[in-house]
Amino acid sequence: ITAYRNSCGTIVHFVNATGTIPLHATVPVGPIHLRLRGHSSRRTIWNAPNREPVELKPHPSDGGIEVIIPEIEAYGHLVLVE
């Protein structure tokens, strides 16, 4: 996971490295519960290769938000619009 902020919000990148070595295929994982303390978001959008973007609903959690990503195949990123 890597994350950074820009003028639009926060972007969190996910890389799934599960599977055999060398990595010929990934094993999908999920659901993933992402909790961000001290953070708020109007919209969260999940983007993954060869998939349509999906808007996910953020829920309040411990002074921040929680977003549930249903499944990660090889890679995806979550855009948290502020």
Short mmCIF file of C-alpha atoms in Angstrom, two decimals, residues 3-73:
data_model
loop_
_atom_site.label_atom_id
_atom_site.label_comp_id
_atom_site.label_asym_id
_atom_site.label_seq_id
_atom_site.Cartn_x
_atom_site.Cartn_y
_atom_site.Cartn_z
CA ALA A 3 -0.85 6.69 -0.28
CA TYR A 4 -0.46 10.35 -1.12
CA ARG A 5 -2.51 13.53 -1.11
CA ASN A 6 -3.00 15.93 -3.98
CA SER A 7 -5.31 18.90 -4.57
CA CYS A 8 -8.33 16.64 -5.17
CA GLY A 9 -7.96 14.32 -2.19
CA THR A 10 -6.08 11.16 -1.23
CA ILE A 11 -5.10 8.25 -3.46
CA VAL A 12 -4.30 4.85 -1.95
CA HIS A 13 -2.59 2.27 -4.18
CA PHE A 14 -2.93 -1.48 -3.53
CA VAL A 15 -0.72 -4.18 -5.05
CA ASN A 16 -1.62 -7.84 -4.57
CA ALA A 17 1.45 -10.07 -4.67
CA THR A 18 -0.23 -13.30 -3.57
CA GLY A 19 0.31 -16.38 -5.69
CA THR A 20 3.15 -18.59 -6.80
CA ILE A 21 6.75 -17.47 -7.26
CA PRO A 22 7.57 -16.32 -9.86
CA LEU A 23 4.30 -14.42 -9.91
CA HIS A 24 2.47 -15.80 -12.96
CA ALA A 25 -1.00 -15.20 -11.53
CA THR A 26 -2.44 -13.52 -8.46
CA VAL A 27 -4.93 -14.89 -5.97
CA PRO A 28 -7.76 -12.34 -5.49
CA VAL A 29 -8.14 -11.11 -1.91
CA GLY A 30 -10.96 -9.33 -0.16
CA PRO A 31 -12.90 -7.81 1.28
CA ILE A 32 -10.34 -5.29 2.49
CA HIS A 33 -11.37 -2.91 5.28
CA LEU A 34 -9.42 0.36 5.02
CA ARG A 35 -9.65 2.68 8.02
CA LEU A 36 -8.24 6.20 7.85
CA ARG A 37 -8.25 8.15 11.12
CA GLY A 38 -8.60 11.91 10.99
CA HIS A 39 -9.86 11.70 7.43
CA SER A 40 -13.18 12.54 5.80
CA SER A 41 -14.34 11.99 2.27
CA ARG A 42 -17.39 12.92 0.21
CA ARG A 43 -16.80 10.19 -2.36
CA THR A 44 -14.55 7.18 -2.71
CA ILE A 45 -13.93 5.59 -6.10
CA TRP A 46 -12.27 2.19 -6.61
CA ASN A 47 -10.32 1.80 -9.87
CA ALA A 48 -8.85 -1.47 -11.11
CA PRO A 49 -7.41 -2.46 -14.50
CA ASN A 50 -9.95 -3.61 -17.08
CA ARG A 51 -12.85 -2.74 -14.76
CA GLU A 52 -15.30 0.13 -14.63
CA PRO A 53 -14.69 2.51 -11.69
CA VAL A 54 -16.92 1.73 -8.71
CA GLU A 55 -18.09 4.27 -6.15
CA LEU A 56 -17.78 2.86 -2.62
CA LYS A 57 -19.57 4.37 0.37
CA PRO A 58 -17.33 5.58 3.22
CA HIS A 59 -18.60 4.94 6.76
CA PRO A 60 -17.63 6.89 9.91
CA SER A 61 -15.11 4.96 12.05
CA ASP A 62 -13.05 5.95 15.13
CA GLY A 63 -12.67 9.63 14.26
CA GLY A 64 -12.20 8.93 10.55
CA ILE A 65 -13.71 6.74 7.87
CA GLU A 66 -13.78 3.11 6.81
CA VAL A 67 -14.10 1.95 3.20
CA ILE A 68 -14.64 -1.69 2.26
CA ILE A 69 -13.00 -2.78 -0.99
CA PRO A 70 -14.83 -5.91 -2.17
CA GLU A 71 -11.89 -7.59 -3.94
CA ILE A 72 -8.40 -6.86 -5.21
CA GLU A 73 -7.02 -8.82 -8.13
#
